[in-house]
Short mmCIF file of C-alpha atoms in Angstrom, two decimals:
data_model
loop_
_atom_site.label_atom_id
_atom_site.label_comp_id
_atom_site.label_asym_id
_atom_site.label_seq_id
_atom_site.Cartn_x
_atom_site.Cartn_y
_atom_site.Cartn_z
CA UNK B 1 -25.97 -1.70 9.80
CA UNK B 2 -28.95 -3.94 9.06
CA UNK B 3 -32.09 -2.62 7.40
CA UNK B 4 -35.63 -3.91 7.01
CA UNK B 5 -34.69 -5.23 3.57
CA UNK B 6 -33.98 -8.92 3.13
CA UNK B 7 -32.60 -11.14 0.38
CA UNK B 8 -34.40 -14.40 -0.32
CA UNK B 9 -32.62 -17.55 -1.42
CA UNK B 10 -34.51 -20.63 -2.60
CA UNK B 11 -32.72 -23.98 -2.60
CA UNK B 12 -34.49 -27.27 -3.36
CA UNK B 13 -37.84 -25.64 -2.67
CA UNK B 14 -36.75 -24.30 0.71
CA UNK B 15 -36.72 -20.49 1.12
CA UNK B 16 -34.39 -18.72 3.52
CA UNK B 17 -33.95 -15.00 4.13
CA UNK B 18 -30.87 -12.95 4.92
CA UNK B 19 -30.73 -9.34 6.15
CA UNK B 20 -29.35 -6.62 3.89
CA UNK B 21 -26.77 -4.31 5.47
CA UNK B 22 -26.19 -0.75 4.32
CA UNK B 23 -23.10 1.42 4.75
CA UNK B 24 -22.46 5.16 4.55
CA UNK B 25 -21.40 4.88 0.89
CA UNK B 26 -21.15 2.11 -1.69
CA UNK B 27 -23.03 -1.10 -2.35
CA UNK B 28 -25.31 -2.66 0.22
CA UNK B 29 -24.31 -6.19 1.27
CA UNK B 30 -26.20 -9.37 2.06
CA UNK B 31 -25.35 -10.72 5.50
CA UNK B 32 -24.76 -14.43 4.86
CA UNK B 33 -23.08 -15.32 8.15
CA UNK B 34 -25.89 -17.78 8.92
CA UNK B 35 -25.88 -19.32 5.44
CA UNK B 36 -24.04 -22.48 6.48
CA UNK B 37 -26.31 -23.09 9.48
CA UNK B 38 -29.51 -22.45 7.51
CA UNK B 39 -28.69 -24.30 4.29
CA UNK B 40 -25.59 -26.42 4.81
CA UNK B 41 -24.00 -24.52 1.90
CA UNK B 42 -21.28 -21.90 1.51
CA UNK B 43 -20.68 -19.34 -1.22
CA UNK B 44 -17.85 -19.49 -3.75
CA UNK B 45 -16.14 -16.18 -4.60
CA UNK B 46 -12.63 -16.58 -6.02
CA UNK B 47 -10.64 -13.42 -5.44
CA UNK B 48 -13.36 -12.10 -3.09
CA UNK B 49 -14.77 -9.96 -5.88
CA UNK B 50 -18.25 -9.85 -4.33
CA UNK B 51 -17.49 -10.44 -0.66
CA UNK B 52 -17.23 -7.87 2.13
CA UNK B 53 -14.81 -9.37 4.65
CA UNK B 54 -15.33 -6.74 7.33
CA UNK B 55 -17.03 -3.53 8.38
CA UNK B 56 -14.66 -0.56 8.29
CA UNK B 57 -14.76 3.17 9.05
CA UNK B 58 -11.35 3.97 7.57
CA UNK B 59 -11.27 4.25 3.77
CA UNK B 60 -13.86 4.33 1.01
CA UNK B 61 -13.34 3.97 -2.74
CA UNK B 62 -15.91 4.65 -5.44
CA UNK B 63 -14.27 3.21 -8.52
CA UNK B 64 -16.94 4.46 -10.92
CA UNK B 65 -16.64 8.06 -9.71
CA UNK B 66 -12.89 7.91 -9.22
CA UNK B 67 -13.24 8.87 -5.55
CA UNK B 68 -11.02 8.02 -2.58
CA UNK B 69 -11.93 9.09 0.97
CA UNK B 70 -9.85 8.77 4.14
CA UNK B 71 -12.23 8.94 7.13
CA UNK B 72 -14.65 10.81 4.85
CA UNK B 73 -12.13 13.39 3.58
CA UNK B 74 -11.40 13.47 -0.19
CA UNK B 75 -7.81 12.51 -0.96
CA UNK B 76 -7.42 15.65 -3.08
CA UNK B 77 -8.06 17.91 -0.08
CA UNK B 78 -5.81 15.94 2.24
CA UNK B 79 -2.91 15.96 -0.23
CA UNK B 80 -3.28 19.72 -0.71
CA UNK B 81 -3.83 20.84 2.88
CA UNK B 82 -2.16 18.23 5.13
CA UNK B 83 1.21 16.57 5.50
CA UNK B 84 1.67 12.84 5.84
CA UNK B 85 1.79 12.74 9.63
CA UNK B 86 -1.48 14.66 9.84
CA UNK B 87 -2.98 12.01 7.57
CA UNK B 88 -1.48 9.26 9.75
CA UNK B 89 -3.08 10.89 12.81
CA UNK B 90 -6.40 11.10 10.97
CA UNK B 91 -6.38 7.45 9.92
CA UNK B 92 -5.54 6.26 13.42
CA UNK B 93 -7.79 8.58 15.43
CA UNK B 94 -10.64 9.32 13.05
CA UNK B 95 -10.16 13.10 13.10
CA UNK B 96 -7.52 15.54 11.89
CA UNK B 97 -5.29 16.98 14.61
CA UNK B 98 -5.61 20.55 15.81
CA UNK B 99 -2.45 22.70 16.02
CA UNK B 100 -1.44 21.42 19.47
CA UNK B 101 -2.19 17.79 18.66
CA UNK B 102 -0.16 18.07 15.45
CA UNK B 103 2.91 19.39 17.28
CA UNK B 104 2.64 16.76 20.01
CA UNK B 105 2.16 13.92 17.54
CA UNK B 106 5.10 14.97 15.38
CA UNK B 107 7.28 15.11 18.50
CA UNK B 108 6.09 11.66 19.58
CA UNK B 109 7.08 10.20 16.22
CA UNK B 110 10.49 11.88 16.40
CA UNK B 111 11.04 10.23 19.78
CA UNK B 112 10.67 6.78 18.18
CA UNK B 113 12.70 7.16 14.95
CA UNK B 114 15.88 5.42 16.14
CA UNK B 115 16.06 1.63 16.02
CA UNK B 116 17.76 -0.62 18.55
CA UNK B 117 21.50 -0.56 17.90
CA UNK B 118 21.66 -4.35 17.82
CA UNK B 119 19.34 -4.24 14.82
CA UNK B 120 22.24 -2.74 12.87
CA UNK B 121 24.02 -6.09 13.15
CA UNK B 122 20.93 -7.86 11.84
CA UNK B 123 21.44 -6.20 8.43
CA UNK B 124 24.89 -7.75 8.18
CA UNK B 125 23.30 -11.18 7.96
CA UNK B 126 21.89 -10.33 4.52
CA UNK B 127 23.85 -10.49 1.28
CA UNK B 128 24.80 -7.08 -0.05
CA UNK B 129 22.82 -7.72 -3.23
CA UNK B 130 19.66 -8.92 -1.44
CA UNK B 131 16.49 -7.24 -2.69
CA UNK B 132 15.56 -4.46 -0.24
CA UNK B 133 12.05 -5.90 0.13
CA UNK B 134 13.54 -9.22 1.31
CA UNK B 135 15.48 -7.25 3.91
CA UNK B 136 12.33 -5.36 4.90
CA UNK B 137 10.34 -8.54 5.49
CA UNK B 138 13.06 -9.87 7.80
CA UNK B 139 13.88 -6.70 9.69
CA UNK B 140 10.30 -5.60 10.36
CA UNK B 141 9.36 -9.09 11.51
CA UNK B 142 12.41 -9.08 13.80
CA UNK B 143 11.21 -5.95 15.63
CA UNK B 144 9.09 -8.23 17.82
CA UNK B 145 12.36 -9.59 19.24
CA UNK B 146 13.41 -6.11 20.37
CA UNK B 147 10.27 -4.51 21.77
CA UNK B 148 8.58 -6.58 24.47
CA UNK B 149 7.19 -3.79 26.63
CA UNK B 150 3.89 -3.18 24.82
CA UNK B 151 2.46 -6.56 23.89
CA UNK B 152 -0.96 -6.43 25.57
CA UNK B 153 -2.97 -5.52 22.49
CA UNK B 154 -6.20 -5.33 24.48
CA UNK B 155 -4.65 -2.19 26.02
CA UNK B 156 -5.15 0.92 23.82
CA UNK B 157 -1.95 2.44 25.21
CA UNK B 158 0.07 -0.57 24.09
CA UNK B 159 -1.56 -0.47 20.66
CA UNK B 160 -0.73 3.22 20.36
CA UNK B 161 2.92 2.63 21.29
CA UNK B 162 3.22 -0.11 18.65
CA UNK B 163 1.54 2.12 16.06
CA UNK B 164 3.91 5.02 16.75
CA UNK B 165 6.97 2.80 16.77
CA UNK B 166 6.21 1.32 13.37
CA UNK B 167 5.32 4.65 11.75
CA UNK B 168 8.47 6.24 13.16
CA UNK B 169 10.90 3.41 12.46
CA UNK B 170 9.85 2.42 8.94
CA UNK B 171 11.69 5.38 7.32
CA UNK B 172 14.83 4.46 9.29
CA UNK B 173 14.53 0.78 8.34
CA UNK B 174 13.91 1.56 4.66
CA UNK B 175 16.83 3.99 4.49
CA UNK B 176 19.11 1.45 6.21
CA UNK B 177 18.11 -1.21 3.65
CA UNK B 178 19.14 1.19 0.88
CA UNK B 179 22.42 2.21 2.52
CA UNK B 180 23.35 -1.40 3.20
CA UNK B 181 22.67 -2.32 -0.43
CA UNK B 182 24.93 0.42 -1.82
CA UNK B 183 27.64 0.04 0.83
CA UNK B 184 27.28 3.43 2.50
CA UNK B 185 27.18 4.02 6.28
CA UNK B 186 23.81 4.25 7.98
CA UNK B 187 22.61 7.77 8.72
CA UNK B 188 20.96 8.40 12.06
CA UNK B 189 17.68 10.35 12.11
CA UNK B 190 17.69 14.09 12.78
CA UNK B 191 15.04 15.56 15.07
CA UNK B 192 15.36 19.01 13.52
CA UNK B 193 13.80 17.72 10.29
CA UNK B 194 10.19 16.81 9.62
CA UNK B 195 9.16 13.22 8.83
CA UNK B 196 9.74 13.17 5.06
CA UNK B 197 12.78 15.46 5.03
CA UNK B 198 14.33 13.26 7.69
CA UNK B 199 13.75 10.18 5.54
CA UNK B 200 15.46 11.85 2.58
CA UNK B 201 18.36 12.79 4.86
CA UNK B 202 18.75 9.14 5.91
CA UNK B 203 18.47 7.99 2.28
CA UNK B 204 20.72 10.47 0.53
CA UNK B 205 22.89 12.05 3.22
CA UNK B 206 26.45 10.98 4.06
CA UNK B 207 28.74 11.74 7.03
CA UNK B 208 30.89 13.84 4.68
CA UNK B 209 28.56 16.85 4.57
CA UNK B 210 25.23 18.12 5.79
CA UNK B 211 22.24 17.11 3.67
CA UNK B 212 19.88 19.98 2.86
CA UNK B 213 16.46 18.74 1.69
CA UNK B 214 14.88 20.52 -1.28
CA UNK B 215 11.35 21.64 -0.21
CA UNK B 216 9.85 20.86 -3.64
CA UNK B 217 11.22 17.33 -3.55
CA UNK B 218 10.22 16.83 0.08
CA UNK B 219 6.66 17.89 -0.77
CA UNK B 220 6.60 15.47 -3.72
CA UNK B 221 7.65 12.50 -1.61
CA UNK B 222 5.31 13.51 1.21
CA UNK B 223 2.46 13.54 -1.30
CA UNK B 224 3.42 10.04 -2.46
CA UNK B 225 3.25 8.91 1.18
CA UNK B 226 -0.20 10.44 1.62
CA UNK B 227 -1.59 8.92 -1.57
CA UNK B 228 -0.39 5.45 -0.59
CA UNK B 229 -1.37 5.55 3.09
CA UNK B 230 -4.43 3.31 2.74
CA UNK B 231 -6.58 1.83 0.01
CA UNK B 232 -9.42 -0.14 1.53
CA UNK B 233 -9.34 -3.99 1.58
CA UNK B 234 -6.59 -4.68 -0.95
CA UNK B 235 -4.46 -7.83 -0.94
CA UNK B 236 -1.80 -6.66 1.51
CA UNK B 237 -4.32 -5.05 3.89
CA UNK B 238 -6.38 -8.24 3.85
CA UNK B 239 -3.16 -10.15 4.58
CA UNK B 240 -2.44 -7.95 7.61
CA UNK B 241 -6.00 -8.42 8.87
CA UNK B 242 -5.92 -12.19 8.36
CA UNK B 243 -2.54 -12.52 10.09
CA UNK B 244 -3.71 -10.28 12.91
CA UNK B 245 -6.91 -12.24 13.37
CA UNK B 246 -4.84 -15.03 14.95
CA UNK B 247 -3.60 -12.63 17.62
CA UNK B 248 -0.17 -12.28 16.01
CA UNK B 249 1.88 -9.25 17.09
CA UNK B 250 1.70 -6.19 14.80
CA UNK B 251 5.34 -6.45 13.72
CA UNK B 252 4.68 -9.93 12.31
CA UNK B 253 1.44 -8.71 10.71
CA UNK B 254 3.15 -5.77 8.99
CA UNK B 255 5.95 -8.08 7.83
CA UNK B 256 3.27 -10.30 6.25
CA UNK B 257 1.76 -7.24 4.58
CA UNK B 258 5.17 -6.25 3.19
CA UNK B 259 5.65 -9.77 1.77
CA UNK B 260 2.27 -9.56 0.03
CA UNK B 261 2.96 -6.05 -1.25
CA UNK B 262 6.17 -7.28 -2.86
CA UNK B 263 4.15 -9.18 -5.47
CA UNK B 264 4.40 -7.59 -8.95
CA UNK B 265 0.60 -7.53 -9.29
CA UNK B 266 0.36 -5.32 -6.19
CA UNK B 267 3.10 -3.00 -4.93
CA UNK B 268 5.57 -3.82 -7.68
CA UNK B 269 3.54 -2.09 -10.37
CA UNK B 270 5.48 1.20 -10.31
CA UNK B 271 8.75 -0.72 -10.65
CA UNK B 272 7.27 -2.63 -13.60
CA UNK B 273 6.21 0.70 -15.14
CA UNK B 274 9.80 2.01 -15.17
CA UNK B 275 11.04 -1.27 -16.61
CA UNK B 276 8.47 -0.91 -19.39
CA UNK B 277 9.70 2.61 -20.20
CA UNK B 278 13.26 1.32 -20.38
CA UNK B 279 12.10 -1.42 -22.74
CA UNK B 280 10.39 1.09 -25.06
CA UNK B 281 13.55 3.16 -24.89
CA UNK B 282 12.70 6.17 -27.05
CA UNK B 283 9.78 8.39 -28.06
CA UNK B 284 10.12 7.18 -31.65
CA UNK B 285 9.03 3.68 -30.56
CA UNK B 286 5.89 4.68 -28.65
CA UNK B 287 3.62 4.06 -31.64
CA UNK B 288 5.00 0.54 -32.04
CA UNK B 289 4.31 -0.33 -28.41
CA UNK B 290 0.87 1.28 -28.41
CA UNK B 291 0.02 -0.96 -31.35
CA UNK B 292 1.33 -3.99 -29.47
CA UNK B 293 -0.74 -3.08 -26.40
CA UNK B 294 -3.90 -3.16 -28.55
CA UNK B 295 -3.04 -6.55 -30.07
CA UNK B 296 -4.84 -9.32 -28.15
CA UNK B 297 -2.30 -11.84 -29.43
CA UNK B 298 0.67 -9.87 -28.08
CA UNK B 299 1.71 -10.48 -24.45
CA UNK B 300 2.93 -6.88 -24.03
CA UNK B 301 0.90 -4.75 -21.61
CA UNK B 302 1.14 -1.07 -20.84
CA UNK B 303 2.12 -0.99 -17.17
CA UNK B 304 0.82 1.93 -15.10
CA UNK B 305 -2.47 2.23 -17.00
CA UNK B 306 -5.89 1.19 -15.75
CA UNK B 307 -6.83 -0.03 -12.29
CA UNK B 308 -8.81 -2.97 -10.92
CA UNK B 309 -10.92 -0.74 -8.67
CA UNK B 310 -11.06 2.60 -10.50
CA UNK B 311 -13.23 2.49 -13.61
CA UNK B 312 -12.65 6.20 -14.01
CA UNK B 313 -9.47 8.24 -13.55
CA UNK B 314 -7.53 7.25 -10.43
CA UNK B 315 -7.89 10.38 -8.23
CA UNK B 316 -4.37 9.84 -6.91
CA UNK B 317 -3.02 9.93 -10.47
CA UNK B 318 -4.37 13.44 -11.06
CA UNK B 319 -2.49 14.67 -7.99
CA UNK B 320 0.69 12.81 -8.91
CA UNK B 321 0.63 14.18 -12.45
CA UNK B 322 1.02 17.72 -11.09
CA UNK B 323 3.66 16.64 -8.58
CA UNK B 324 5.51 14.92 -11.41
CA UNK B 325 5.56 18.10 -13.48
CA UNK B 326 6.75 20.16 -10.50
CA UNK B 327 9.61 17.76 -9.75
CA UNK B 328 10.80 17.54 -13.35
CA UNK B 329 10.74 21.32 -13.63
CA UNK B 330 12.60 21.75 -10.33
CA UNK B 331 15.33 19.33 -11.41
CA UNK B 332 15.46 20.49 -15.04
CA UNK B 333 14.53 17.06 -16.33
CA UNK B 334 11.74 18.01 -18.71
CA UNK B 335 13.93 16.92 -21.65
CA UNK B 336 15.32 13.78 -20.08
CA UNK B 337 14.88 10.82 -22.46
CA UNK B 338 12.90 8.63 -20.10
CA UNK B 339 10.67 11.41 -18.82
CA UNK B 340 9.90 12.74 -22.32
CA UNK B 341 8.98 9.20 -23.25
CA UNK B 342 6.64 8.92 -20.25
CA UNK B 343 4.88 12.20 -21.06
CA UNK B 344 4.41 11.17 -24.70
CA UNK B 345 3.00 7.82 -23.63
CA UNK B 346 0.64 9.60 -21.25
CA UNK B 347 -0.52 12.01 -23.98
CA UNK B 348 -1.28 9.23 -26.47
CA UNK B 349 -3.07 7.06 -23.91
CA UNK B 350 -5.29 9.96 -22.85
CA UNK B 351 -6.23 10.76 -26.46
CA UNK B 352 -6.31 7.35 -28.16
CA UNK B 353 -9.90 6.12 -28.54
CA UNK B 354 -8.93 2.53 -27.65
CA UNK B 355 -7.62 3.53 -24.22
CA UNK B 356 -10.34 6.10 -23.60
CA UNK B 357 -13.13 3.59 -24.33
CA UNK B 358 -11.54 0.98 -22.08
CA UNK B 359 -10.79 3.68 -19.45
CA UNK B 360 -7.13 2.72 -19.36
CA UNK B 361 -6.02 6.01 -17.82
CA UNK B 362 -2.59 6.49 -16.25
CA UNK B 363 -2.74 5.40 -12.61
CA UNK B 364 -0.79 6.49 -9.54
CA UNK B 365 1.93 3.89 -10.17
CA UNK B 366 2.74 5.44 -13.55
CA UNK B 367 3.50 8.85 -12.06
CA UNK B 368 4.96 7.80 -8.70
CA UNK B 369 7.56 5.66 -10.43
CA UNK B 370 8.64 8.61 -12.58
CA UNK B 371 8.79 10.94 -9.57
CA UNK B 372 10.78 8.51 -7.46
CA UNK B 373 13.29 7.96 -10.25
CA UNK B 374 13.67 11.72 -10.61
CA UNK B 375 14.30 11.96 -6.85
CA UNK B 376 17.16 9.49 -7.22
CA UNK B 377 15.38 6.51 -5.67
CA UNK B 378 16.34 3.27 -7.49
CA UNK B 379 13.55 1.07 -8.82
CA UNK B 380 14.43 -1.71 -6.36
CA UNK B 381 13.38 0.66 -3.55
CA UNK B 382 10.01 1.72 -5.00
CA UNK B 383 8.00 -0.95 -3.21
CA UNK B 384 9.85 -0.20 0.05
CA UNK B 385 8.63 3.39 -0.21
CA UNK B 386 5.12 2.06 -0.81
CA UNK B 387 5.40 -0.17 2.30
CA UNK B 388 6.63 2.74 4.40
CA UNK B 389 3.53 4.76 3.56
CA UNK B 390 1.05 1.87 3.67
CA UNK B 391 2.17 0.85 7.17
CA UNK B 392 -0.06 3.65 8.47
CA UNK B 393 -3.10 2.07 6.82
CA UNK B 394 -2.09 -1.45 7.78
CA UNK B 395 -1.74 -0.55 11.45
CA UNK B 396 -5.04 1.34 11.42
CA UNK B 397 -6.81 -1.61 9.81
CA UNK B 398 -5.15 -4.03 12.26
CA UNK B 399 -6.32 -2.02 15.26
CA UNK B 400 -9.84 -1.65 13.86
CA UNK B 401 -10.03 -5.42 13.40
CA UNK B 402 -8.85 -6.48 16.85
CA UNK B 403 -11.13 -3.96 18.57
CA UNK B 404 -14.19 -5.02 16.55
CA UNK B 405 -16.76 -6.73 18.84
CA UNK B 406 -17.41 -9.20 16.00
CA UNK B 407 -13.71 -9.98 15.62
CA UNK B 408 -12.98 -13.65 14.85
CA UNK B 409 -9.98 -15.51 13.52
CA UNK B 410 -10.15 -15.58 9.73
CA UNK B 411 -11.12 -18.95 8.28
CA UNK B 412 -12.10 -18.94 4.58
CA UNK B 413 -14.00 -21.95 3.24
CA UNK B 414 -13.23 -23.90 0.07
CA UNK B 415 -14.82 -25.95 -2.67
CA UNK B 416 -12.92 -29.22 -2.51
CA UNK B 417 -12.39 -30.78 -5.97
CA UNK B 418 -9.71 -33.39 -5.13
CA UNK B 419 -9.90 -37.17 -4.98
CA UNK B 420 -12.91 -38.75 -3.29
CA UNK B 421 -12.42 -40.67 -0.07
CA UNK B 422 -10.45 -43.88 -0.66
CA UNK B 423 -8.60 -46.52 1.34
CA UNK B 424 -4.85 -47.07 1.44
CA UNK B 425 -3.92 -50.41 -0.15
CA UNK B 426 -1.21 -52.63 1.24
CA UNK B 427 2.13 -52.14 -0.50
CA UNK B 428 1.82 -55.50 -2.34
CA UNK B 429 -1.58 -54.48 -3.76
CA UNK B 430 -0.58 -51.09 -5.18
#
């Protein structure tokens, strides 16, 4: 909201003023929407490091404090007291469900978990060795070809149907991508299981015998879902918003978000973390790689440490550290080579003055990658799991954008630095 404060800009002796807007938390922002009309100039902000692209009521991050809030609730409390579908309900509706609303919402999601049977044939068009994220981009985008009955996005009922469909079907689609890759039959969802247990059933079950989810492991994966549900205006969320600003259907928008998330600088970080651990190989080599990480002339980087937003400890990492310990203990993997290596690397990074001064603490990707590997999820599927969880945030952000009274199609400006205007010469004169 605007305040009585203004920011003054002087250009060539001319002074113009812009209102200052203030939010519930975080930095105030200068409203420069009239900058072009008043001055004939635009701002330049590569990477949008100092630009607020929207107003949002969904998620807030305080990187200096290491704080993450969903609809005002600290992530630590939500991870401890709520399951993922309660968090999904919160993000979409703004409030946590009561007991009746929780039961009804969980049942609604169960009613949407199956995918159209013709979609099964769609998987057969991909190579067996296709990366699961490539499959995800195609399959999720193709959902628009199957569900035509709720396409009036000015209608809140239609938006709700699309939201529920995507949240319900993403676990099925992700599990099918995995099964197709390893050559096993697809497993249909089971309505007697909760959301996360059902996903594990579809991932790891076979027709040969009944799959019985381990509650400790289910809780671990459910926590991963909760911690990845939304994260303010990151690259993939901004992609979903920009795609949606054209009026594109939500299936196409989520597919665009998945494509952006696939980038190694974004959702692929936990996969890169496991690859780094495999490269180090053994606890005896940790010192060597720590030394390399400190060397400015060495290209090696410790993956899973530090965060662009959090200048303090990533609050999600604290939660995942405990979950990681619980999972390793449950599976008897405390002495596994890779996991011992990860814990030693964590210990050194938390105590070494170089990393402490630079605040290069372990982040959520470091721990979630370890947990997922312990659960039996291959590294190629890590980003798919991330996309499954983040779809809740993407859909919430998409709906907030298209219902915003100030909603406009996204159109960033540029600073053109190419050739000046010139005339085309006749062929004989070139």
